Every structure is written in structure tokens, then in C-alpha cells.
PDB file of C-alpha atoms and ligand atoms in Angstrom:
ATOM      1  CA  UNK A   1     -18.881   9.053 -17.639  1.00 98.00           C
ATOM      2  CA  UNK A   2     -18.004   5.471 -16.654  1.00 98.00           C
ATOM      3  CA  UNK A   3     -14.904   5.083 -14.546  1.00 98.00           C
ATOM      4  CA  UNK A   4     -14.514   1.241 -13.540  1.00 98.00           C
ATOM      5  CA  UNK A   5     -11.369   1.318 -11.555  1.00 98.00           C
ATOM      6  CA  UNK A   6     -10.689   3.368  -8.493  1.00 98.00           C
ATOM      7  CA  UNK A   7      -9.223   2.996  -5.078  1.00 98.00           C
ATOM      8  CA  UNK A   8     -10.050   4.318  -1.504  1.00 98.00           C
ATOM      9  CA  UNK A   9      -8.281   4.351   1.864  1.00 98.00           C
ATOM     10  CA  UNK A  10      -9.611   0.627   2.336  1.00 98.00           C
ATOM     11  CA  UNK A  11      -6.446  -0.247   0.266  1.00 98.00           C
ATOM     12  CA  UNK A  12      -3.830   2.276  -0.865  1.00 97.00           C
ATOM     13  CA  UNK A  13      -6.136   5.342  -2.120  1.00 97.00           C
ATOM     14  CA  UNK A  14      -6.377   8.262   0.291  1.00 97.00           C
ATOM     15  CA  UNK A  15     -10.271   9.132   0.146  1.00 98.00           C
ATOM     16  CA  UNK A  16     -12.868   7.201   2.107  1.00 98.00           C
ATOM     17  CA  UNK A  17     -15.333   5.321   0.038  1.00 98.00           C
ATOM     18  CA  UNK A  18     -17.997   8.129   1.013  1.00 98.00           C
ATOM     19  CA  UNK A  19     -15.454  10.812  -0.293  1.00 98.00           C
ATOM     20  CA  UNK A  20     -14.831   8.931  -3.506  1.00 98.00           C
ATOM     21  CA  UNK A  21     -18.545   8.902  -4.230  1.00 98.00           C
ATOM     22  CA  UNK A  22     -18.974  12.577  -3.496  1.00 98.00           C
ATOM     23  CA  UNK A  23     -15.979  13.537  -5.572  1.00 98.00           C
ATOM     24  CA  UNK A  24     -17.066  11.294  -8.429  1.00 98.00           C
ATOM     25  CA  UNK A  25     -20.524  12.774  -8.367  1.00 97.00           C
ATOM     26  CA  UNK A  26     -19.126  16.351  -8.300  1.00 97.00           C
ATOM     27  CA  UNK A  27     -16.920  15.308 -11.390  1.00 97.00           C
ATOM     28  CA  UNK A  28     -19.791  14.031 -13.612  1.00 97.00           C
ATOM     29  CA  UNK A  29     -19.191  10.361 -13.245  1.00 98.00           C
ATOM     30  CA  UNK A  30     -22.237   8.474 -13.848  1.00 98.00           C
ATOM     31  CA  UNK A  31     -20.925   5.068 -13.126  1.00 98.00           C
ATOM     32  CA  UNK A  32     -18.290   4.478 -10.660  1.00 98.00           C
ATOM     33  CA  UNK A  33     -16.229   1.048  -9.954  1.00 98.00           C
ATOM     34  CA  UNK A  34     -14.913   0.631  -6.640  1.00 98.00           C
ATOM     35  CA  UNK A  35     -11.943  -1.754  -7.017  1.00 98.00           C
ATOM     36  CA  UNK A  36      -9.699  -1.669  -3.903  1.00 98.00           C
ATOM     37  CA  UNK A  37      -6.712  -4.103  -3.800  1.00 98.00           C
ATOM     38  CA  UNK A  38      -8.048  -7.655  -2.819  1.00 98.00           C
ATOM     39  CA  UNK A  39     -10.917  -6.437  -0.541  1.00 98.00           C
ATOM     40  CA  UNK A  40     -14.654  -5.840  -0.693  1.00 98.00           C
ATOM     41  CA  UNK A  41     -14.271  -3.782   2.737  1.00 98.00           C
ATOM     42  CA  UNK A  42     -15.505  -0.578   1.132  1.00 98.00           C
ATOM     43  CA  UNK A  43     -18.472  -1.792  -0.656  1.00 98.00           C
ATOM     44  CA  UNK A  44     -21.118  -0.934   2.186  1.00 98.00           C
ATOM     45  CA  UNK A  45     -19.961   2.521   2.926  1.00 98.00           C
ATOM     46  CA  UNK A  46     -19.744   3.404  -0.749  1.00 98.00           C
ATOM     47  CA  UNK A  47     -23.484   2.044  -1.197  1.00 98.00           C
ATOM     48  CA  UNK A  48     -24.616   4.149   1.531  1.00 97.00           C
ATOM     49  CA  UNK A  49     -23.044   7.175   0.341  1.00 97.00           C
ATOM     50  CA  UNK A  50     -24.691   6.872  -3.059  1.00 97.00           C
ATOM     51  CA  UNK A  51     -27.018   9.595  -4.180  1.00 91.00           C
ATOM     52  CA  UNK A  52     -29.187   9.924  -7.305  1.00 91.00           C
ATOM     53  CA  UNK A  53     -27.040  10.664 -10.607  1.00 93.00           C
ATOM     54  CA  UNK A  54     -24.387   8.002  -9.941  1.00 97.00           C
ATOM     55  CA  UNK A  55     -24.442   4.174 -10.032  1.00 98.00           C
ATOM     56  CA  UNK A  56     -21.946   1.995  -8.078  1.00 98.00           C
ATOM     57  CA  UNK A  57     -20.295  -1.027  -9.535  1.00 98.00           C
ATOM     58  CA  UNK A  58     -18.758  -2.911  -6.581  1.00 98.00           C
ATOM     59  CA  UNK A  59     -15.519  -4.716  -7.470  1.00 98.00           C
ATOM     60  CA  UNK A  60     -11.947  -5.496  -6.563  1.00 99.00           C
ATOM     61  CA  UNK A  61      -8.593  -5.278  -8.125  1.00 98.00           C
ATOM     62  CA  UNK A  62      -7.272  -8.884  -7.570  1.00 98.00           C
ATOM     63  CA  UNK A  63      -3.421  -9.079  -7.215  1.00 98.00           C
ATOM     64  CA  UNK A  64      -2.162 -11.954  -9.256  1.00 98.00           C
ATOM     65  CA  UNK A  65       1.154 -13.408 -10.249  1.00 97.00           C
ATOM     66  CA  UNK A  66       2.190 -15.708 -13.161  1.00 97.00           C
ATOM     67  CA  UNK A  67       4.215 -18.784 -12.516  1.00 96.00           C
ATOM     68  CA  UNK A  68       7.364 -17.025 -13.703  1.00 94.00           C
ATOM     69  CA  UNK A  69       6.880 -14.149 -11.207  1.00 94.00           C
ATOM     70  CA  UNK A  70       5.245 -11.363 -13.397  1.00 95.00           C
ATOM     71  CA  UNK A  71       2.607  -9.155 -11.364  1.00 95.00           C
ATOM     72  CA  UNK A  72      -0.853  -9.004 -13.016  1.00 98.00           C
ATOM     73  CA  UNK A  73      -3.813  -7.150 -11.753  1.00 98.00           C
ATOM     74  CA  UNK A  74      -7.337  -8.584 -12.587  1.00 98.00           C
ATOM     75  CA  UNK A  75     -10.272  -6.244 -12.128  1.00 99.00           C
ATOM     76  CA  UNK A  76     -13.305  -8.215 -10.733  1.00 99.00           C
ATOM     77  CA  UNK A  77     -16.660  -6.508 -11.091  1.00 99.00           C
ATOM     78  CA  UNK A  78     -20.095  -7.484  -9.796  1.00 99.00           C
ATOM     79  CA  UNK A  79     -19.037 -10.839  -8.151  1.00 99.00           C
ATOM     80  CA  UNK A  80     -20.785 -12.431  -5.361  1.00 98.00           C
ATOM     81  CA  UNK A  81     -18.671 -11.424  -1.998  1.00 98.00           C
ATOM     82  CA  UNK A  82     -19.808 -14.664  -0.194  1.00 98.00           C
ATOM     83  CA  UNK A  83     -18.359 -17.073  -2.821  1.00 98.00           C
ATOM     84  CA  UNK A  84     -16.216 -19.019  -0.488  1.00 98.00           C
ATOM     85  CA  UNK A  85     -13.147 -19.842  -2.846  1.00 98.00           C
ATOM     86  CA  UNK A  86     -12.801 -16.229  -3.993  1.00 98.00           C
ATOM     87  CA  UNK A  87     -13.112 -14.720  -0.342  1.00 98.00           C
ATOM     88  CA  UNK A  88     -10.494 -17.058   0.620  1.00 98.00           C
ATOM     89  CA  UNK A  89      -8.062 -15.995  -2.028  1.00 98.00           C
ATOM     90  CA  UNK A  90      -8.617 -12.502  -1.242  1.00 98.00           C
ATOM     91  CA  UNK A  91      -8.137 -13.154   2.619  1.00 98.00           C
ATOM     92  CA  UNK A  92      -5.015 -15.266   1.859  1.00 98.00           C
ATOM     93  CA  UNK A  93      -3.570 -12.357  -0.220  1.00 98.00           C
ATOM     94  CA  UNK A  94      -4.260  -9.668   2.351  1.00 98.00           C
ATOM     95  CA  UNK A  95      -2.751 -11.931   5.247  1.00 97.00           C
ATOM     96  CA  UNK A  96       0.322 -12.634   3.213  1.00 97.00           C
ATOM     97  CA  UNK A  97       0.969  -8.970   2.596  1.00 97.00           C
ATOM     98  CA  UNK A  98       1.639  -8.535   6.372  1.00 97.00           C
ATOM     99  CA  UNK A  99       4.545 -10.826   6.557  1.00 97.00           C
ATOM    100  CA  UNK A 100       5.775  -9.561   3.288  1.00 98.00           C
ATOM    101  CA  UNK A 101       5.682  -5.954   4.471  1.00 98.00           C
ATOM    102  CA  UNK A 102       7.799  -7.124   7.486  1.00 98.00           C
ATOM    103  CA  UNK A 103      10.340  -8.676   5.283  1.00 98.00           C
ATOM    104  CA  UNK A 104      10.630  -5.488   3.207  1.00 98.00           C
ATOM    105  CA  UNK A 105      11.032  -3.381   6.225  1.00 98.00           C
ATOM    106  CA  UNK A 106      13.973  -5.700   7.504  1.00 98.00           C
ATOM    107  CA  UNK A 107      15.799  -5.315   4.141  1.00 98.00           C
ATOM    108  CA  UNK A 108      15.378  -1.514   4.389  1.00 98.00           C
ATOM    109  CA  UNK A 109      16.732  -1.618   8.000  1.00 98.00           C
ATOM    110  CA  UNK A 110      19.478  -3.730   6.827  1.00 98.00           C
ATOM    111  CA  UNK A 111      20.337  -0.963   4.242  1.00 97.00           C
ATOM    112  CA  UNK A 112      20.327   1.506   7.000  1.00 97.00           C
ATOM    113  CA  UNK A 113      16.735   3.027   6.712  1.00 98.00           C
ATOM    114  CA  UNK A 114      15.187   3.371  10.143  1.00 97.00           C
ATOM    115  CA  UNK A 115      11.611   2.409   9.568  1.00 98.00           C
ATOM    116  CA  UNK A 116       9.166   0.154  11.661  1.00 98.00           C
ATOM    117  CA  UNK A 117       5.974  -1.857  11.128  1.00 98.00           C
ATOM    118  CA  UNK A 118       4.448   0.455  13.638  1.00 98.00           C
ATOM    119  CA  UNK A 119       5.374   3.358  11.509  1.00 98.00           C
ATOM    120  CA  UNK A 120       3.725   1.749   8.305  1.00 98.00           C
ATOM    121  CA  UNK A 121       0.567   0.707  10.449  1.00 97.00           C
ATOM    122  CA  UNK A 122       0.146   4.351  11.322  1.00 97.00           C
ATOM    123  CA  UNK A 123      -0.572   5.142   7.681  1.00 97.00           C
ATOM    124  CA  UNK A 124      -3.260   2.654   7.306  1.00 95.00           C
ATOM    125  CA  UNK A 125      -6.842   2.782   7.961  1.00 93.00           C
ATOM    126  CA  UNK A 126      -8.618   0.081  10.093  1.00 90.00           C
ATOM    127  CA  UNK A 127      -8.943  -3.009   8.101  1.00 90.00           C
ATOM    128  CA  UNK A 128      -7.312  -1.672   4.921  1.00 97.00           C
ATOM    129  CA  UNK A 129      -5.379  -3.850   2.396  1.00 98.00           C
ATOM    130  CA  UNK A 130      -1.646  -3.325   3.359  1.00 98.00           C
ATOM    131  CA  UNK A 131       0.468  -2.164   0.490  1.00 98.00           C
ATOM    132  CA  UNK A 132       3.949  -0.485  -0.438  1.00 98.00           C
ATOM    133  CA  UNK A 133       2.175   2.838  -0.743  1.00 97.00           C
ATOM    134  CA  UNK A 134       1.621   2.762   3.155  1.00 98.00           C
ATOM    135  CA  UNK A 135       5.312   2.016   3.437  1.00 98.00           C
ATOM    136  CA  UNK A 136       6.042   4.997   1.119  1.00 98.00           C
ATOM    137  CA  UNK A 137       3.744   7.210   3.174  1.00 97.00           C
ATOM    138  CA  UNK A 138       5.740   6.040   6.362  1.00 98.00           C
ATOM    139  CA  UNK A 139       8.979   7.008   4.613  1.00 98.00           C
ATOM    140  CA  UNK A 140       7.566  10.451   3.861  1.00 98.00           C
ATOM    141  CA  UNK A 141       6.390  10.855   7.257  1.00 98.00           C
ATOM    142  CA  UNK A 142      10.067  10.118   8.442  1.00 97.00           C
ATOM    143  CA  UNK A 143      11.387  12.549   5.788  1.00 98.00           C
ATOM    144  CA  UNK A 144      13.317   9.866   4.289  1.00 98.00           C
ATOM    145  CA  UNK A 145      11.819  10.718   0.683  1.00 98.00           C
ATOM    146  CA  UNK A 146       9.642  13.488  -0.443  1.00 97.00           C
ATOM    147  CA  UNK A 147       6.474  11.591  -1.777  1.00 96.00           C
ATOM    148  CA  UNK A 148       5.228   8.256  -2.833  1.00 95.00           C
ATOM    149  CA  UNK A 149       6.614   8.736  -6.346  1.00 95.00           C
ATOM    150  CA  UNK A 150      10.105   9.232  -5.016  1.00 97.00           C
ATOM    151  CA  UNK A 151       9.721   6.310  -2.380  1.00 97.00           C
ATOM    152  CA  UNK A 152       8.921   4.014  -5.305  1.00 96.00           C
ATOM    153  CA  UNK A 153      11.579   5.417  -7.681  1.00 96.00           C
ATOM    154  CA  UNK A 154      14.348   5.041  -5.148  1.00 96.00           C
ATOM    155  CA  UNK A 155      13.464   2.085  -2.817  1.00 97.00           C
ATOM    156  CA  UNK A 156      10.274   0.387  -3.439  1.00 97.00           C
ATOM    157  CA  UNK A 157       9.999  -0.564  -7.076  1.00 95.00           C
ATOM    158  CA  UNK A 158       9.780  -4.122  -8.312  1.00 92.00           C
ATOM    159  CA  UNK A 159      13.312  -4.392  -9.280  1.00 91.00           C
ATOM    160  CA  UNK A 160      14.751  -2.898  -6.184  1.00 95.00           C
ATOM    161  CA  UNK A 161      16.949  -5.163  -3.858  1.00 96.00           C
ATOM    162  CA  UNK A 162      14.324  -4.354  -1.073  1.00 97.00           C
ATOM    163  CA  UNK A 163      11.312  -5.780  -3.034  1.00 96.00           C
ATOM    164  CA  UNK A 164       9.574  -8.847  -1.826  1.00 96.00           C
ATOM    165  CA  UNK A 165       6.526 -10.287  -3.534  1.00 94.00           C
ATOM    166  CA  UNK A 166       3.389 -11.677  -1.574  1.00 94.00           C
ATOM    167  CA  UNK A 167       1.197 -14.725  -2.196  1.00 94.00           C
ATOM    168  CA  UNK A 168      -1.058 -14.298  -5.089  1.00 97.00           C
ATOM    169  CA  UNK A 169      -3.129 -16.598  -7.330  1.00 98.00           C
ATOM    170  CA  UNK A 170      -1.955 -17.003 -10.810  1.00 98.00           C
ATOM    171  CA  UNK A 171      -4.093 -14.770 -13.157  1.00 98.00           C
ATOM    172  CA  UNK A 172      -6.067 -17.770 -14.746  1.00 98.00           C
ATOM    173  CA  UNK A 173      -7.035 -18.871 -11.133  1.00 98.00           C
ATOM    174  CA  UNK A 174      -8.310 -15.153 -10.164  1.00 98.00           C
ATOM    175  CA  UNK A 175     -10.176 -15.113 -13.250  1.00 99.00           C
ATOM    176  CA  UNK A 176     -11.806 -18.553 -12.871  1.00 98.00           C
ATOM    177  CA  UNK A 177     -12.902 -17.612  -9.426  1.00 98.00           C
ATOM    178  CA  UNK A 178     -14.094 -14.178 -10.255  1.00 99.00           C
ATOM    179  CA  UNK A 179     -16.261 -15.978 -13.113  1.00 98.00           C
ATOM    180  CA  UNK A 180     -17.548 -18.641 -10.930  1.00 98.00           C
ATOM    181  CA  UNK A 181     -18.574 -15.946  -8.457  1.00 98.00           C
ATOM    182  CA  UNK A 182     -20.670 -14.434 -11.086  1.00 98.00           C
ATOM    183  CA  UNK A 183     -18.326 -11.566 -11.845  1.00 98.00           C
ATOM    184  CA  UNK A 184     -16.763 -10.109 -14.933  1.00 98.00           C
ATOM    185  CA  UNK A 185     -12.899 -10.179 -15.326  1.00 99.00           C
ATOM    186  CA  UNK A 186     -10.898  -7.561 -16.840  1.00 99.00           C
ATOM    187  CA  UNK A 187      -7.156  -7.493 -16.924  1.00 98.00           C
ATOM    188  CA  UNK A 188      -5.976  -4.097 -15.667  1.00 98.00           C
ATOM    189  CA  UNK A 189      -3.149  -2.014 -17.384  1.00 98.00           C
ATOM    190  CA  UNK A 190      -1.591  -5.400 -18.787  1.00 98.00           C
ATOM    191  CA  UNK A 191       1.314  -3.584 -20.430  1.00 98.00           C
ATOM    192  CA  UNK A 192       2.131  -0.996 -17.809  1.00 96.00           C
ATOM    193  CA  UNK A 193       5.848  -1.614 -18.121  1.00 93.00           C
ATOM    194  CA  UNK A 194       6.973   1.407 -15.673  1.00 88.00           C
ATOM    195  CA  UNK A 195       5.896  -1.117 -12.664  1.00 83.00           C
ATOM    196  CA  UNK A 196       8.041  -4.026 -13.709  1.00 89.00           C
ATOM    197  CA  UNK A 197       7.801  -6.994 -16.206  1.00 93.00           C
ATOM    198  CA  UNK A 198       4.809  -7.424 -18.081  1.00 96.00           C
ATOM    199  CA  UNK A 199       3.144 -10.514 -19.783  1.00 97.00           C
ATOM    200  CA  UNK A 200       3.499 -11.424 -23.396  1.00 97.00           C
ATOM    201  CA  UNK A 201       0.778 -11.284 -26.087  1.00 97.00           C
ATOM    202  CA  UNK A 202       0.983 -15.085 -26.045  1.00 97.00           C
ATOM    203  CA  UNK A 203      -0.165 -15.289 -22.327  1.00 97.00           C
ATOM    204  CA  UNK A 204      -3.515 -14.078 -23.280  1.00 98.00           C
ATOM    205  CA  UNK A 205      -4.986 -17.217 -24.952  1.00 98.00           C
ATOM    206  CA  UNK A 206      -4.978 -19.081 -21.405  1.00 98.00           C
ATOM    207  CA  UNK A 207      -6.370 -16.092 -19.742  1.00 98.00           C
ATOM    208  CA  UNK A 208      -9.316 -15.951 -22.374  1.00 98.00           C
ATOM    209  CA  UNK A 209      -9.691 -19.726 -21.818  1.00 98.00           C
ATOM    210  CA  UNK A 210     -10.061 -19.052 -18.085  1.00 98.00           C
ATOM    211  CA  UNK A 211     -12.951 -16.599 -18.957  1.00 98.00           C
ATOM    212  CA  UNK A 212     -11.333 -13.203 -19.410  1.00 98.00           C
ATOM    213  CA  UNK A 213     -13.936 -10.674 -20.545  1.00 99.00           C
ATOM    214  CA  UNK A 214     -11.991  -7.499 -21.303  1.00 98.00           C
ATOM    215  CA  UNK A 215      -8.847  -5.445 -21.380  1.00 98.00           C
ATOM    216  CA  UNK A 216      -8.280  -2.193 -19.698  1.00 98.00           C
ATOM    217  CA  UNK A 217      -6.848  -0.294 -22.724  1.00 98.00           C
ATOM    218  CA  UNK A 218      -7.274   3.368 -21.826  1.00 98.00           C
ATOM    219  CA  UNK A 219      -4.878   3.752 -18.845  1.00 98.00           C
ATOM    220  CA  UNK A 220      -2.464   6.530 -18.161  1.00 98.00           C
ATOM    221  CA  UNK A 221       0.317   4.019 -17.858  1.00 97.00           C
ATOM    222  CA  UNK A 222      -0.094   2.541 -21.349  1.00 98.00           C
ATOM    223  CA  UNK A 223       1.688   4.099 -24.430  1.00 97.00           C
ATOM    224  CA  UNK A 224       0.067   4.612 -27.811  1.00 98.00           C
ATOM    225  CA  UNK A 225       1.993   1.433 -28.899  1.00 97.00           C
ATOM    226  CA  UNK A 226       0.762  -0.557 -25.875  1.00 98.00           C
ATOM    227  CA  UNK A 227      -2.881   0.465 -26.743  1.00 98.00           C
ATOM    228  CA  UNK A 228      -2.350  -0.603 -30.363  1.00 98.00           C
ATOM    229  CA  UNK A 229      -1.134  -3.817 -29.128  1.00 98.00           C
ATOM    230  CA  UNK A 230      -4.046  -4.336 -26.815  1.00 98.00           C
ATOM    231  CA  UNK A 231      -6.473  -3.467 -29.412  1.00 98.00           C
ATOM    232  CA  UNK A 232      -5.059  -6.306 -31.744  1.00 98.00           C
ATOM    233  CA  UNK A 233      -5.551  -8.775 -28.694  1.00 98.00           C
ATOM    234  CA  UNK A 234      -9.194  -7.491 -28.233  1.00 98.00           C
ATOM    235  CA  UNK A 235      -9.943  -8.231 -31.804  1.00 98.00           C
ATOM    236  CA  UNK A 236      -8.315 -11.620 -31.906  1.00 98.00           C
ATOM    237  CA  UNK A 237     -10.196 -12.832 -28.985  1.00 98.00           C
ATOM    238  CA  UNK A 238     -13.369 -10.792 -29.274  1.00 98.00           C
ATOM    239  CA  UNK A 239     -12.721  -9.215 -25.911  1.00 98.00           C
ATOM    240  CA  UNK A 240     -14.337  -5.853 -24.412  1.00 98.00           C
ATOM    241  CA  UNK A 241     -12.154  -2.749 -24.230  1.00 98.00           C
ATOM    242  CA  UNK A 242     -12.327  -0.644 -21.138  1.00 98.00           C
ATOM    243  CA  UNK A 243     -10.697   2.469 -19.893  1.00 98.00           C
ATOM    244  CA  UNK A 244     -10.449   3.902 -16.261  1.00 98.00           C
ATOM    245  CA  UNK A 245      -8.535   6.187 -14.073  1.00 98.00           C
ATOM    246  CA  UNK A 246      -7.053   3.954 -11.415  1.00 98.00           C
ATOM    247  CA  UNK A 247      -7.612   6.880  -9.071  1.00 98.00           C
ATOM    248  CA  UNK A 248      -5.815   6.759  -5.768  1.00 98.00           C
ATOM    249  CA  UNK A 249      -6.844  10.167  -4.212  1.00 97.00           C
ATOM    250  CA  UNK A 250      -3.714  12.253  -3.625  1.00 94.00           C
ATOM    251  CA  UNK A 251      -1.747   8.973  -3.602  1.00 89.00           C
ATOM    252  CA  UNK A 252      -1.243   9.271  -7.389  1.00 92.00           C
ATOM    253  CA  UNK A 253      -1.602  11.788  -9.887  1.00 94.00           C
ATOM    254  CA  UNK A 254      -4.460   9.979 -11.753  1.00 97.00           C
ATOM    255  CA  UNK A 255      -7.818  11.990 -11.927  1.00 98.00           C
ATOM    256  CA  UNK A 256     -11.337  10.574 -11.708  1.00 98.00           C
ATOM    257  CA  UNK A 257     -12.639  10.116 -15.196  1.00 98.00           C
ATOM    258  CA  UNK A 258      -9.407  10.699 -17.070  1.00 98.00           C
ATOM    259  CA  UNK A 259      -9.808   7.557 -18.942  1.00 98.00           C
ATOM    260  CA  UNK A 260     -13.371   6.079 -19.415  1.00 98.00           C
ATOM    261  CA  UNK A 261     -15.286   2.925 -20.557  1.00 98.00           C
ATOM    262  CA  UNK A 262     -17.965   3.531 -23.327  1.00 98.00           C
ATOM    263  CA  UNK A 263     -21.626   3.055 -22.492  1.00 98.00           C
ATOM    264  CA  UNK A 264     -21.943   0.462 -25.067  1.00 98.00           C
ATOM    265  CA  UNK A 265     -19.093  -1.765 -23.761  1.00 98.00           C
ATOM    266  CA  UNK A 266     -20.120  -1.277 -20.092  1.00 98.00           C
ATOM    267  CA  UNK A 267     -23.569  -2.482 -21.073  1.00 98.00           C
ATOM    268  CA  UNK A 268     -22.016  -5.728 -22.618  1.00 98.00           C
ATOM    269  CA  UNK A 269     -20.038  -6.307 -19.543  1.00 98.00           C
ATOM    270  CA  UNK A 270     -22.736  -5.543 -17.060  1.00 98.00           C
ATOM    271  CA  UNK A 271     -25.246  -7.917 -18.748  1.00 98.00           C
ATOM    272  CA  UNK A 272     -22.565 -10.892 -18.289  1.00 98.00           C
ATOM    273  CA  UNK A 273     -22.598 -10.471 -14.496  1.00 98.00           C
ATOM    274  CA  UNK A 274     -24.748 -12.419 -11.978  1.00 98.00           C
ATOM    275  CA  UNK A 275     -22.910 -12.054  -8.705  1.00 98.00           C
ATOM    276  CA  UNK A 276     -24.319  -8.737  -7.445  1.00 98.00           C
ATOM    277  CA  UNK A 277     -26.252  -5.989  -9.061  1.00 98.00           C
ATOM    278  CA  UNK A 278     -25.148  -2.508  -9.920  1.00 98.00           C
ATOM    279  CA  UNK A 279     -26.631  -0.248  -7.262  1.00 98.00           C
ATOM    280  CA  UNK A 280     -28.612   2.664  -8.813  1.00 95.00           C
ATOM    281  CA  UNK A 281     -29.519   5.279  -6.262  1.00 82.00           C
TER     282      UNK A 281
HETATM  283  P1  AMP B   1       1.732  -3.476  -3.605  1.00 60.63           P
HETATM  284  O1  AMP B   1       0.206  -3.904  -3.813  1.00 60.63           O
HETATM  285  O2  AMP B   1       2.077  -3.567  -2.198  1.00 60.63           O
HETATM  286  O3  AMP B   1       2.712  -4.534  -4.411  1.00 60.63           O
HETATM  287  O4  AMP B   1       1.839  -2.150  -4.195  1.00 60.63           O
HETATM  288  C1  AMP B   1       1.430  -1.756  -5.460  1.00 60.63           C
HETATM  289  C2  AMP B   1       0.779  -0.573  -5.500  1.00 60.63           C
HETATM  290  O5  AMP B   1       1.619   0.568  -5.466  1.00 60.63           O
HETATM  291  C3  AMP B   1      -0.152  -0.351  -6.708  1.00 60.63           C
HETATM  292  O6  AMP B   1      -1.450   0.027  -6.341  1.00 60.63           O
HETATM  293  C4  AMP B   1       0.398   0.890  -7.516  1.00 60.63           C
HETATM  294  O7  AMP B   1      -0.783   1.649  -7.706  1.00 60.63           O
HETATM  295  C5  AMP B   1       1.312   1.563  -6.361  1.00 60.63           C
HETATM  296  N1  AMP B   1       2.400   2.256  -7.015  1.00 60.63           N
HETATM  297  C6  AMP B   1       3.145   1.595  -7.907  1.00 60.63           C
HETATM  298  N2  AMP B   1       4.151   2.480  -8.388  1.00 60.63           N
HETATM  299  C7  AMP B   1       3.765   3.805  -7.761  1.00 60.63           C
HETATM  300  C8  AMP B   1       4.409   4.828  -7.736  1.00 60.63           C
HETATM  301  N3  AMP B   1       5.572   5.321  -8.531  1.00 60.63           N
HETATM  302  N4  AMP B   1       3.819   5.889  -6.987  1.00 60.63           N
HETATM  303  C9  AMP B   1       2.681   5.628  -6.307  1.00 60.63           C
HETATM  304  N5  AMP B   1       2.161   4.610  -6.158  1.00 60.63           N
HETATM  305  C10 AMP B   1       2.640   3.576  -6.942  1.00 60.63           C
HETATM  306 ZN1   ZN B   2      -2.955   0.840  -5.644  1.00 60.63          ZN
HETATM  307 FE1   FE B   3      -3.155  -2.209 -10.643  1.00 60.63          FE
HETATM  308 FE1   FE B   4      -5.290  -0.106  -9.359  1.00 60.63          FE
END
């Protein structure tokens, strides 16, 4: 079973990278992609936790935003982490998330919710990419909401008055630099409309021109119609279809291996990468 998109507590998941590998192995995953938001900080721990039976695909989920403000996530797999331009993009995004969080907090304070940056930092492991799920956890700890789901539904969603964006490259720039760093670039859950506005079918052409390799079609946030539309785009541009869980530990309902990528498709993608190797224990 091949699951190319998962998160740990190096971003907004709840398992350590070691726990992720252990759980994936126990659940019959044979190839696991580690794709924390905007960071490669979990790569070494995941590699050191590997045991025979599971291969590790090192990656990251790069936050991007179109010029008209639509959030897009690009999975970069097997890129060279020492590529200076890509590393700088990831650093800029992580740094910008801190001021952005302060602005969200001050909006919440203005609306009467008593929450501080220290409350949010208390939910974050050392060096992790800061995100709204940590704020959600802080709101849960303060008993303002019951769980992450309620925090997002009531206060933190993209159309909320408390929402603030953060610096991100455009999807074209993210794809370009992932490719330059020898990685493969897959657009994650492109039509997951529960999260906010999504890109149009017409927006795919420039992404393909920038080097897009594939589309994550099988994802729990895609409806049957979303998947059908994705398949048409995959056929139009000869892209590769993937599926993955987007596992976040206890931070989301998503279960390891609930959606997967076919071995044939993974073979095609892996053969295109020149950044770092798949680690086979
Ligand atoms: P951010 O990167 O700070 O903009 O936060 C986005 C993250 O929040 C993504 O990783 C999503 O997986 C997560 N997220 C979005 N909606 C929800 C939700 N309803 N429940 C839990 N996590 C969510
Ligand atoms: Zn996440
Ligand atoms: Fe995502
Ligand atoms: Fe994700």
C-alpha cells in the first residue's frame, strides 16, 4: 500500500515521525510519503525509524496561493533539501506564519476570545511549522471549542472574519522550484471545496507548463464529481493520478492508507525524481 501524503508533529499532525513510521508499518503501508507543511524537519527522524518492510519518500506539502488569493497545496516529493531557492521559499513561509498567527489572535481577541500566542506555542513541538490547527488545539485547551473540527467550523475557516493568510509562492513558482530541486510535483486535493475557494479547470495549463507531474485525485475531501473532473484533466495533460490519506494523527479523521497510489503510477513518478532517493530499509 502506497500512501504519499502524511503529516507529523513537525507540522500540524499529532504523531512524531517515528510514531508515523511505526503505525504505517503496523497498518501494512509499504511506501510512506512524509509531507509536513513547508518543512523537511521530520526527514531525519523518519529515516532513522525505518525498519524492513517500509520505504520512505521524503517530501513536503508546499503552501501556495494564486494571484487571486486561492490557497493551493503542492506536494513536493524526493526534492533536494539543499536547493537554496526552494529552502528559502519554505523558510519564508514558515517565518511568515508567525506574524500571521499573531494577527489572527488579535482578531479573535477583538471579538472577545481570550487566547494568546503563548497558548498557541504551548501546542507546538520544537521547530514545527505553525498553523491554524495549533490555534485550534489552544482553543480546545481553553475550552472555547470542543475539538479542531469545531474550531475550524466556527472560528478559523478561510471565510471567517478572523482569517488571515500568510506569504506563499504562487503554485507555478512552487512547482518550478520543486522541479529544479529534482523533485516531483503533485497538486494535493485541488477541488477540496470545503476548505475554501478552489482553482478552475483552466488554471491547470500553466501548472502543467511549470512542470506539474500529477494530481492527487483519491482524497477524502473530493466528491465523485471532483474525482471525475480530475480524471479529465489528467487525461488532457497526460498527468499521473495519485491517492493518499493526508493523515494528521488524531488531528483529523483521515486514516493511514484510506486512499492510495497504484504501484505502477508511483513507479513512473519515482523514476522522474533526481533530488534524493527513496530510502529502503
Ligand atoms: P494553515 O496551514 O495554518 O492555513 O492551516 C491549514 C491546515 O488546517 C491544513 O493542514 C488542514 O489540514 C487543517 N484543517 C483545515 N480544516 C480543518 C478542519 N475542519 N479540521 C481540522 N483541520 C483542518
Ligand atoms: Zn495539515
Ligand atoms: Fe493540504
Ligand atoms: Fe496535507
